[in-house]
Structures are given as structure tokens and as C-alpha cells.
Tab-separated table of C-alpha atoms in Angstrom:
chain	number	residue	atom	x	y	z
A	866	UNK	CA	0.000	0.000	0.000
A	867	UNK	CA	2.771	2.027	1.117
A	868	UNK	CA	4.476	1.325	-2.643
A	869	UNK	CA	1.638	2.235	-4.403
A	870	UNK	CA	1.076	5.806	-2.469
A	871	UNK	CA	4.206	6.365	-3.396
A	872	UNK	CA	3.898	5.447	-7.017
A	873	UNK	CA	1.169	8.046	-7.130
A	874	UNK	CA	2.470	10.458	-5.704
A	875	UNK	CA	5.457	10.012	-7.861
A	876	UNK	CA	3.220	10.196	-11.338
A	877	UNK	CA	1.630	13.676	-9.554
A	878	UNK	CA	5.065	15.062	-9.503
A	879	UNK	CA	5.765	14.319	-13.067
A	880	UNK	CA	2.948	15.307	-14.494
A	881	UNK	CA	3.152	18.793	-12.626
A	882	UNK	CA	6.632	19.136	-14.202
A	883	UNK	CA	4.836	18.679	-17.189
A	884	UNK	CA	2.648	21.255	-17.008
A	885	UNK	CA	5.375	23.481	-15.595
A	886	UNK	CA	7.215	23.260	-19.212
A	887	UNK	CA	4.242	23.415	-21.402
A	888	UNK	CA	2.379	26.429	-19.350
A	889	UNK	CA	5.001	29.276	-21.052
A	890	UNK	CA	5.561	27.109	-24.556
A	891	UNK	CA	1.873	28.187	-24.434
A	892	UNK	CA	1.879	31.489	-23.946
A	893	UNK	CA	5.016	31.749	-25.962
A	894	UNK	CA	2.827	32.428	-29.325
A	895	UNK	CA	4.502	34.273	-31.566
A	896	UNK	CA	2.503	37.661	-32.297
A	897	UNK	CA	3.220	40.928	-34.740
A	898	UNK	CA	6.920	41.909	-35.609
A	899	UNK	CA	9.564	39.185	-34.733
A	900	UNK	CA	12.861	39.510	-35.237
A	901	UNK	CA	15.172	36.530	-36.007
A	902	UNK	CA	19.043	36.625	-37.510
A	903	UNK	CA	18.740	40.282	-38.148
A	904	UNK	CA	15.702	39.718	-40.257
A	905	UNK	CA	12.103	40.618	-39.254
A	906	UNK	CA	9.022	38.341	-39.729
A	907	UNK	CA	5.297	39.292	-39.147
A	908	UNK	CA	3.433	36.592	-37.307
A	909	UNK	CA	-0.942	36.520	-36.570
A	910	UNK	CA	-1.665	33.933	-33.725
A	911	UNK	CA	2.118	32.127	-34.276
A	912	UNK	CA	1.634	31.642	-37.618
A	913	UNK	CA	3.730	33.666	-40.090
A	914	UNK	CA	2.772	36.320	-42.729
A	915	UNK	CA	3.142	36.489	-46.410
A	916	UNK	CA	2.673	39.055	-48.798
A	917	UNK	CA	1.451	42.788	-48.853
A	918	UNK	CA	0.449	43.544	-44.958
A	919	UNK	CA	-1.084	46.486	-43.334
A	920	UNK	CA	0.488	46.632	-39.192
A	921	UNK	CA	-2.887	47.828	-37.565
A	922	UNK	CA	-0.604	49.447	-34.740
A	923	UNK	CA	1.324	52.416	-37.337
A	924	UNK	CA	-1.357	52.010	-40.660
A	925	UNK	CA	1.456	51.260	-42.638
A	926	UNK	CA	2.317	48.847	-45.462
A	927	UNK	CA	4.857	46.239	-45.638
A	928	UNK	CA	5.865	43.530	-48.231
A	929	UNK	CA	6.914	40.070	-46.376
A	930	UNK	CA	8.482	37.750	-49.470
A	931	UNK	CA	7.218	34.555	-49.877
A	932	UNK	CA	10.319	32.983	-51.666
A	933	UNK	CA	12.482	34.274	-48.158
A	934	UNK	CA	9.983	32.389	-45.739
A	935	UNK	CA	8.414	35.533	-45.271
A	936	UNK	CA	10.939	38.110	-44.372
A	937	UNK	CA	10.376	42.143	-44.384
A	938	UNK	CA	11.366	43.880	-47.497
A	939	UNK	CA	13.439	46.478	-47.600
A	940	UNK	CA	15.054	48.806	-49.854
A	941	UNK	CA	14.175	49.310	-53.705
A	942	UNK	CA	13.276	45.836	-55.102
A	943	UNK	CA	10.977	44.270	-57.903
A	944	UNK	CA	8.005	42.648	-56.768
A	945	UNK	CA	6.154	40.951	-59.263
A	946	UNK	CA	5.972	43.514	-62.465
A	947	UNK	CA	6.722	46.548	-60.745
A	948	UNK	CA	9.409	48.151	-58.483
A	949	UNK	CA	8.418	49.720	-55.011
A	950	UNK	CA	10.964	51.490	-52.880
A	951	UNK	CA	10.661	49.834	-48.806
A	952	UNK	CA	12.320	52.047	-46.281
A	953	UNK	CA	15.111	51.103	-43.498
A	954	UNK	CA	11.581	50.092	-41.224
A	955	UNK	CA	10.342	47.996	-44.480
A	956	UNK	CA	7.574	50.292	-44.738
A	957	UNK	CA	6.231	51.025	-48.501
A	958	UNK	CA	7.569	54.372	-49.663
A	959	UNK	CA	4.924	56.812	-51.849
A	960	UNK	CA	5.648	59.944	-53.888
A	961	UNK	CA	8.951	61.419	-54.550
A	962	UNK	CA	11.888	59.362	-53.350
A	963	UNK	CA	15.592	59.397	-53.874
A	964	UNK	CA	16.577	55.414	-54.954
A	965	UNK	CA	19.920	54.838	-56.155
A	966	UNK	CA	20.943	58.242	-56.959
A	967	UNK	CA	17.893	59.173	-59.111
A	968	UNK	CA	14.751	60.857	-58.567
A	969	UNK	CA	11.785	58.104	-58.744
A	970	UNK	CA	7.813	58.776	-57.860
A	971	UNK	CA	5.805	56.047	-56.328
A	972	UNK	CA	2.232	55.730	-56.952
A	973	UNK	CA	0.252	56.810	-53.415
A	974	UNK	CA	-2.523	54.005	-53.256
A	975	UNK	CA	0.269	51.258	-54.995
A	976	UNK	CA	3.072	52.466	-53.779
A	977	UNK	CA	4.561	51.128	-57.548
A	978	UNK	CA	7.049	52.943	-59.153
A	979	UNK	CA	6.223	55.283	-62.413
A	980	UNK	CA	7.873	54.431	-65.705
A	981	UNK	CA	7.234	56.597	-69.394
A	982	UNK	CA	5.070	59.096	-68.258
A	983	UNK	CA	4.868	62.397	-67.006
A	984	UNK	CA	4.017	63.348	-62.867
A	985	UNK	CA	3.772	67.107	-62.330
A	986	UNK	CA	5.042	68.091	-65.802
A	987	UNK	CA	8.641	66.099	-64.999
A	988	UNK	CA	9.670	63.345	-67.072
A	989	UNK	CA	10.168	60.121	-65.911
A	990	UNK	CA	12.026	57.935	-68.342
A	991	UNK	CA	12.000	54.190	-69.100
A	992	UNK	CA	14.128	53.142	-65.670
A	993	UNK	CA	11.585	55.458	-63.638
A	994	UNK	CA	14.346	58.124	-62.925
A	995	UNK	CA	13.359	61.757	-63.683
A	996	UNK	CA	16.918	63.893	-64.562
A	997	UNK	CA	15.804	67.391	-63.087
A	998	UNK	CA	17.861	69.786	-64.349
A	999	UNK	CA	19.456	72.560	-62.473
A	1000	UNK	CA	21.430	75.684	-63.157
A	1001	UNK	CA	23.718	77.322	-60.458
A	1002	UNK	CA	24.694	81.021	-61.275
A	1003	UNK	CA	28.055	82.219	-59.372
A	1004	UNK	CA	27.567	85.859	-58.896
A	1005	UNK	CA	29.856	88.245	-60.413
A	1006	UNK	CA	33.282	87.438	-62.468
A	1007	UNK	CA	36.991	88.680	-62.120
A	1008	UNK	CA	36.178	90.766	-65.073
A	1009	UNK	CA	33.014	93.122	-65.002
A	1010	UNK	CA	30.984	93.091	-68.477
A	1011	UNK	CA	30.990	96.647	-69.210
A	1012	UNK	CA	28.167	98.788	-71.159
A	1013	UNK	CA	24.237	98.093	-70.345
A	1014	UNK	CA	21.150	95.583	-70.957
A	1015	UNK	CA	17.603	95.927	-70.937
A	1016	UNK	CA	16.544	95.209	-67.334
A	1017	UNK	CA	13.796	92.795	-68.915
A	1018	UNK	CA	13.013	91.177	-72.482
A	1019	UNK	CA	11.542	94.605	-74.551
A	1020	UNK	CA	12.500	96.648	-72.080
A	1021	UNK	CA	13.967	100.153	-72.626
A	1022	UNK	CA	14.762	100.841	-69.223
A	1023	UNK	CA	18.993	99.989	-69.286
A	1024	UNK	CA	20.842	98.478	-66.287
A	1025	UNK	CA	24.450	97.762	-65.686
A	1026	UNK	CA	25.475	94.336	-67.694
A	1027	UNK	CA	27.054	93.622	-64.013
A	1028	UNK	CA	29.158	94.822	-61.106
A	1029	UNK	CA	31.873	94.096	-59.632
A	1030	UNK	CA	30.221	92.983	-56.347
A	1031	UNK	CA	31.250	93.755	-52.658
A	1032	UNK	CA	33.943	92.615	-50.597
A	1033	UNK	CA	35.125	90.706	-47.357
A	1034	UNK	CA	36.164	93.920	-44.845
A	1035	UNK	CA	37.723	91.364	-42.591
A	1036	UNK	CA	39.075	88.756	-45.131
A	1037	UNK	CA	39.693	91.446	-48.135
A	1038	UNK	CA	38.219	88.118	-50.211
A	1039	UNK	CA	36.212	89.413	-53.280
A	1040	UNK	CA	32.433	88.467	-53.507
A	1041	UNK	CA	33.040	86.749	-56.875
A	1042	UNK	CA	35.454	84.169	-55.129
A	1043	UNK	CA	33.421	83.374	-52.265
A	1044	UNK	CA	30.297	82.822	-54.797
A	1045	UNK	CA	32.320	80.479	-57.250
A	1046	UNK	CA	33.367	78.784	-53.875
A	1047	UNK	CA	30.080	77.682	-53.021
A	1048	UNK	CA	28.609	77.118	-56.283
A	1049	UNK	CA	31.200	74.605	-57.202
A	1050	UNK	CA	30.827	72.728	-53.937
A	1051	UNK	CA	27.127	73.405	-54.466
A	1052	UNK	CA	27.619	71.887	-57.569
A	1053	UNK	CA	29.167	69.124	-56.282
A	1054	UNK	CA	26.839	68.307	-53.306
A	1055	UNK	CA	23.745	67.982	-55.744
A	1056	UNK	CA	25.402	65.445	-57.883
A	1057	UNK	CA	26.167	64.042	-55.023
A	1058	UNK	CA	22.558	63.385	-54.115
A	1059	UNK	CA	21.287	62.172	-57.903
A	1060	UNK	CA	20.999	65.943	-59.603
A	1061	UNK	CA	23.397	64.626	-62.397
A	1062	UNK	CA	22.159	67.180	-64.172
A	1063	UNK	CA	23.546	70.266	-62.738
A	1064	UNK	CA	25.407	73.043	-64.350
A	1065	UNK	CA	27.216	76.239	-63.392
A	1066	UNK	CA	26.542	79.508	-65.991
A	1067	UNK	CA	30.417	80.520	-66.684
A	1068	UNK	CA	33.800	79.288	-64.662
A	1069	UNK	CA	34.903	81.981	-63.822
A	1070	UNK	CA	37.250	82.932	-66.527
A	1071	UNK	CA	36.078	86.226	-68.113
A	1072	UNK	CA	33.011	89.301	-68.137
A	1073	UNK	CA	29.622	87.423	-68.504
A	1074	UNK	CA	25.980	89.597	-68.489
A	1075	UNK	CA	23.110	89.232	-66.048
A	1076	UNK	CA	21.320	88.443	-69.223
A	1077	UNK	CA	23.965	85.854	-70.858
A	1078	UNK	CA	23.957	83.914	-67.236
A	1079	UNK	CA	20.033	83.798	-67.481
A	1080	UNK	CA	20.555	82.731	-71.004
A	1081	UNK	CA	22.534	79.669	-69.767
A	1082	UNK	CA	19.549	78.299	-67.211
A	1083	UNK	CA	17.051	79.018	-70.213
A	1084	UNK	CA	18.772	76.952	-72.881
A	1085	UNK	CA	19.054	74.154	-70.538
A	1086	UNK	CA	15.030	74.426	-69.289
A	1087	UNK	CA	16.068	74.548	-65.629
A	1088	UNK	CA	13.807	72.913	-63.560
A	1089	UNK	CA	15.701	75.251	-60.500
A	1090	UNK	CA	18.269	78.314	-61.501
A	1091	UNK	CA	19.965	79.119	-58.428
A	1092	UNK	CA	22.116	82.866	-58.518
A	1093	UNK	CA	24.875	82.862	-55.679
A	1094	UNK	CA	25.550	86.139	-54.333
A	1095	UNK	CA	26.847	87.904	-50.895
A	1096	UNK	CA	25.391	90.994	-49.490
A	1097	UNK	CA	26.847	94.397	-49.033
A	1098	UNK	CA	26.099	97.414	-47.010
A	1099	UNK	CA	27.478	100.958	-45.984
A	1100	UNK	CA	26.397	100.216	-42.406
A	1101	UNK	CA	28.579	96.820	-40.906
A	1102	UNK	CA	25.989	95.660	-38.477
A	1103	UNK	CA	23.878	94.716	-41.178
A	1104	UNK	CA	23.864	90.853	-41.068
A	1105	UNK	CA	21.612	87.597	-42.409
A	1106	UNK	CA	20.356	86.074	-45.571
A	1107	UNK	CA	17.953	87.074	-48.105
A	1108	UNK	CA	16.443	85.589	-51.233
A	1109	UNK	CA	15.192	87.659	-53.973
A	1110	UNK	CA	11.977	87.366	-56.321
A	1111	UNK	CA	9.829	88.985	-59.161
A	1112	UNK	CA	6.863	89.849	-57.906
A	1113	UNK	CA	3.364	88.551	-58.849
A	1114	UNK	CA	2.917	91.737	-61.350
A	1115	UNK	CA	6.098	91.158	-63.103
A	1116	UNK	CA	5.131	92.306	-66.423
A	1117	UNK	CA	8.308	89.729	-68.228
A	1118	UNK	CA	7.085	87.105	-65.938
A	1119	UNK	CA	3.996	84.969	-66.225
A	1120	UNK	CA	2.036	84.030	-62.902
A	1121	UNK	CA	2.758	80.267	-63.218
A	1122	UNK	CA	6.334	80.907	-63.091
A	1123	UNK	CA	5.860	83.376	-60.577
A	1124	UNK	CA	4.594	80.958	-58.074
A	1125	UNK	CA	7.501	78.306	-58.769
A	1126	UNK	CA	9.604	81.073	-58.128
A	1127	UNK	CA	8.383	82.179	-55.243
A	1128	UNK	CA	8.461	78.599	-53.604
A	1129	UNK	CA	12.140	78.268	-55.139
A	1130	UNK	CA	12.685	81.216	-53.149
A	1131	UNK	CA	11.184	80.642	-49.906
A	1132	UNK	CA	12.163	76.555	-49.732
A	1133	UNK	CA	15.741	77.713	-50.485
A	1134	UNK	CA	16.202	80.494	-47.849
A	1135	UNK	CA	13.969	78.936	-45.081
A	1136	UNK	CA	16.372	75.623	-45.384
A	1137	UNK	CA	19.340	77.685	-45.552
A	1138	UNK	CA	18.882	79.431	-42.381
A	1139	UNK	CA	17.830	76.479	-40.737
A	1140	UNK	CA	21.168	74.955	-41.372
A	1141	UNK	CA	23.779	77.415	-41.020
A	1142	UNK	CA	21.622	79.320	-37.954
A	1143	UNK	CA	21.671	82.876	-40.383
A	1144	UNK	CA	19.236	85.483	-39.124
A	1145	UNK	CA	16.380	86.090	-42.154
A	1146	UNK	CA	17.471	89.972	-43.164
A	1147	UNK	CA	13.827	90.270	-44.171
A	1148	UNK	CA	10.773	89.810	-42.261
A	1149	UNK	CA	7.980	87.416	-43.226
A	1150	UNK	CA	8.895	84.541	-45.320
A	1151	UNK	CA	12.907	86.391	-45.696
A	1152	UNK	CA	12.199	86.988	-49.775
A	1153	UNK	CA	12.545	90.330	-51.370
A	1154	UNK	CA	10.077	90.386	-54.212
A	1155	UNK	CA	10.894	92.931	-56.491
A	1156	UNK	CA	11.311	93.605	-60.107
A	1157	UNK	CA	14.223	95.213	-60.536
A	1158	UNK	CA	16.638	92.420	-60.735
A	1159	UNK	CA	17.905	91.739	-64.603
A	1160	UNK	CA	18.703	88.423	-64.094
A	1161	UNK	CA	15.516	87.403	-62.432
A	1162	UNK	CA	12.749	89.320	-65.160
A	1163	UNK	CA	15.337	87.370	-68.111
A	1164	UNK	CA	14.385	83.694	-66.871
A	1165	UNK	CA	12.571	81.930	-68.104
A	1166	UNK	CA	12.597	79.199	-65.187
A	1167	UNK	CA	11.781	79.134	-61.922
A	1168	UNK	CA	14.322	81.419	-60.362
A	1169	UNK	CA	15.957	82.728	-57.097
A	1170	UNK	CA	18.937	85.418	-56.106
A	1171	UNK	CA	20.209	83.927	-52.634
A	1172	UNK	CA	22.032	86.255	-50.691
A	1173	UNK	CA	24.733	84.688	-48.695
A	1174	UNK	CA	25.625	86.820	-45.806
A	1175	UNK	CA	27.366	90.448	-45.515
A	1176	UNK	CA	30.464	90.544	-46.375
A	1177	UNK	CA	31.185	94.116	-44.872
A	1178	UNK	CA	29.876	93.069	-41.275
A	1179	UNK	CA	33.501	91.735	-40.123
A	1180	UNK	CA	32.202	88.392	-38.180
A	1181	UNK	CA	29.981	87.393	-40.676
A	1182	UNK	CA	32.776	88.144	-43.653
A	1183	UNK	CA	35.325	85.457	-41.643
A	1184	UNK	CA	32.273	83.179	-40.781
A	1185	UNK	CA	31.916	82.489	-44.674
A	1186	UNK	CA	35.503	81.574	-45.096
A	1187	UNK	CA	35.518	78.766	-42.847
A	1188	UNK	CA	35.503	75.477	-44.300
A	1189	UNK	CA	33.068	74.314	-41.639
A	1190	UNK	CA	30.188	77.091	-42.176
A	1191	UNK	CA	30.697	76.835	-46.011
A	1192	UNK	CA	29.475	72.933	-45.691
A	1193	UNK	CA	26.798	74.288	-43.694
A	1194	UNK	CA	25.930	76.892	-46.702
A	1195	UNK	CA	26.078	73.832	-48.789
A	1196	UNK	CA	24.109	71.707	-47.141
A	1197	UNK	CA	21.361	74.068	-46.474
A	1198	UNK	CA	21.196	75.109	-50.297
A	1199	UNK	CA	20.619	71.639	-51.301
A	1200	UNK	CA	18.068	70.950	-48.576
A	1201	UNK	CA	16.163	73.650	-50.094
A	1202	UNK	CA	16.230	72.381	-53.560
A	1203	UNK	CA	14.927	68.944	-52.029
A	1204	UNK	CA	12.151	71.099	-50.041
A	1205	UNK	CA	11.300	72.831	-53.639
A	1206	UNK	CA	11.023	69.574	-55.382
A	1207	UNK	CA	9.316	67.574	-52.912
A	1208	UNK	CA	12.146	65.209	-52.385
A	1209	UNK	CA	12.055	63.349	-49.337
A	1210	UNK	CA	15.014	63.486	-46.746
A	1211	UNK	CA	17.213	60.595	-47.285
């Protein structure tokens, strides 16, 4: 008797044990986002997903491939007939995105990449990349254009053909330096990010007119024409940035390119500050809109003056020859052409 209470007590303990092991295998059900060997899986009730997925906890769309047991996409890849662009989370990317060092739209309700058509008037080509095109203007030359130009197409009020800009008080570095400066590292910094196409309006070798530069972004159709200057002033407190624009009665200008303009202007300078921490000169949106710019009333693309900085305020004229602040310039240029375009942040 004694044997057999034993026995039983003996089978009790086991099968407690039992139910000790299985009691967290259980409640061990694999749910939502798992990750395993650096790859992420989406499971429902421990079994896992497949396919094009909507997480009910962020609304957004993912892409789990069936041929790799279900892992997260991410990155640009083909699925099925079409490309789709997945971000670093795996989410499903939509509008304009820069993939591989091109400019590519994605559908909003697909999220599939566009091929041979037009979106927004730009051209996107058989690979889905659309080549924006983009002038850079480096104000001023070593050698000023003499004589005069009309200050708009038909005009017969003359201006100046050009100047020969201002000057560092501090550095003694001529405006025309410190504008090719930037514009070639400019330059540089948008190929950099997939604007292949971008040009500079003269190298700096001899006299060019306000008019011949303009003539440069028009030949090309310049989706952006960017003109590089540094500010001046009698009185060396004066400090900050400014961009300049026709204004909405422009009588060389027609609305439409008015408006692009105006964004170009305001995307530009408002990304510019934010970068290099420059005070707006002007208040409101920091754009001078006026028509008495040659330059500006000649294009015809959308079209912005950017004003540095002063070069005759001493700190400001040393500022801009630092290495550091001139990647800062840089940078916030290009941020505003992204802003202008739509381009999202990499």
C-alpha cells in the first residue's frame, strides 16, 4: 500500500513538471513583428505572414516575401511587375523618393514605381528616374561686363550688364570668389545626391551679363536656376540672408512661373537658415520680391537670387571663409532644392 502511495504520488510530480514546461511554450505564441538573424518576420496567432500587410498598430504597409519564408522587405526591389521602394523600417515608400541616386515617384494608393510618363510636368524615363535639371549662377566674375542691358526682355529701361560685387572687410576676399566657392561645392553636393544634371553659368574665366547667365539656365530648361551672391552694405551691423523674387505683377514674368519662383525662393532660404543658424534679413517669409533684378525678369525658369551673408559686417565676412560654415551653406542650399522639389530626406 505504502508502494503504491508512493507510485502516485510520484506520477503527480511528473505530471506537474509537465505542465510546468508546457504552461510558457503556451503562452510563448509568436505575435506581430519578430525579429530573427537580423531579419524581421510578421506573425498573426504564431503563424507567419506572407505578402502585402497592413500593421494595424502604425497604418502602414509592408511587403513580407514569400520565396524568403516571409521576411520584411526592404530597400528598392521588384516585386512581381513593378518596383516599389521599402524604407530602413520595411515600410512602402509613396511619392517622390531618392533610390539609387535618381529621382523616382511612387504611386500613393500602390506604392509602384512610375515608368514613361509624365508626374507634375517632370519626365520620368524608361528606368523610372526623372533627370531634373538645375542651373547654379556664381555671382559676379573677375572681369566686369561693361556697357548696359535691358533690365527685362523689350525693355527700354537699361541696367548695368554687371558689377563688380562687394567685398570681405575682414578677409579682403572678393564676392566673386566666395560665390564660385560655393557654387562649385554646391555643384558638387547635388550630384552628389542624384541631380546629375547640374550646371554652373560661366567658370569663372572672363566678363559674362546678367542676361547671358540667365541665357545659360534658359537653354538648358532649368527645372531650379539658383544665382549665388553675398550681401553688401554701408552700415557693418547689417547681417543675415535674403532671397530675392519677381513679384506677382512682373510684367516679363507669367504668374505660373511666378509661383515656382516664389516657392524656389522661400524653400531655399527657409532651409538655408535652418542649417547654417543665419538670421532672415527680411521679415515674413525672408524673400525680397521685387522687379528690378535683370537676371531674375530674363528667366525663363523658376528662379531665385540667394544672398549669402554680408560681407562688410567683419564676423559674418570670416564666418563664410571657414571650411566648416561653407558645408553648412552647402548643405542648407541643397536641402532647399529637395524642399522645392518635394524630395524626401534621405
Amino acid at each position: 500500500m505504502k508502494q503504491k502511495r508512493l507510485w502516485y504520488l510520484g506520477f503527480l510530480l511528473l505530471l506537474g513538471a509537465l505542465l510546468f514546461v508546457q504552461v510558457p511554450a503556451l503562452g510563448a505564441v509568436k505575435q506581430g513583428w519578430v525579429k530573427s538573424n537580423n531579419t524581421w518576420y510578421y506573425y498573426v496567432n504564431g503563424k507567419k505572414r506572407t505578402g502585402r500587410i497592413t500593421d494595424p498598430a502604425t497604418g502602414k504597409e509592408y511587403y513580407l516575401d514569400k520565396k524568403q519564408n516571409g521576411a520584411m522587405l526592404t530597400g528598392w526591389k521588384r516585386v512581381g511587375k513593378y518596383y516599389y521602394y521599402f524604407g530602413a523600417d520595411g515600410a512602402i515608400r509613396h511619392g517622390w523618393q531618392r533610390v539609387n541616386g535618381r529621382m523616382r515617384f511612387f504611386y500613393a494608393k500602390s506604392g509602384a514605381m512610375a515608368a514613361n510618363t509624365k508626374i507634375n510636368g517632370r519626365t520620368i524615363n524608361a528606368t523610372g528616374a526623372w533627370l531634373a535639371v538645375i542651373v547654379v549662377d556664381p555671382g559676379h566674375a573677375p572681369a566686369v561686363a561693361s556697357g548696359t542691358e535691358p533690365l527685362g526682355p523689350g525693355s527700354l529701361e537699361m541696367k548695368a550688364k554687371d558689377t563688380s560685387g562687394t567685398q570681405g572687410v575682414a578677409t579682403g576676399v572678393e564676392e566673386y570668389k566666395l560665390t564660385m566657392d560655393i557654387s562649385r561645392q554646391l555643384q558638387a553636393e547635388l550630384k552628389r545626391r542624384g541631380y546629375a544634371r547640374t550646371y554652373l553659368t560661366h567658370q569663372g574665366k572672363g566678363a559674362i551679363s546678367c542676361v547671358q547667365r540667365t541665357q545659360v539656365a534658359n537653354a538648358k530648361k532649368a527645372d531650379a536656376y539658383l544665382r549665388i551672391h553675398a550681401n553688401g552694405s554701408d552700415n557693418q551691423s547689417m547681417t543675415g540672408a535674403l532671397a530675392i523674387c519677381v513679384t506677382g505683377q512682373n510684367p516679363w514674368v507669367s504668374n505660373s512661373l511666378y509661383t515656382k519662383s516664389k516657392k524656389l525662393s522661400q524653400r531655399v532660404l527657409s532651409a538655408y537658415c535652418s542649417v547654417t543658424g543665419a538670421r532672415m534679413e527680411r521679415a515674413g517669409d525672408g524673400v525680397w520680391y521685387t522687379d528690378t533684378m535683370t537676371g531674375n525678369n530674363w528667366s525663363q525658369v523658376p528662379c531665385t537670387l540667394i544672398e549669402l551673408g554680408y560681407m562688410t559686417n567683419p564676423a559674418e565676412d570670416r564666418k563664410m571663409q571657414t571650411s566648416s560654415y561653407q558645408k553648412r551653406m552647402v548643405q542648407g542650399l541643397a536641402n532647399g532644392i529637395d524642399r522645392y522639389f518635394g524630395i524626401a530626406s534621405s
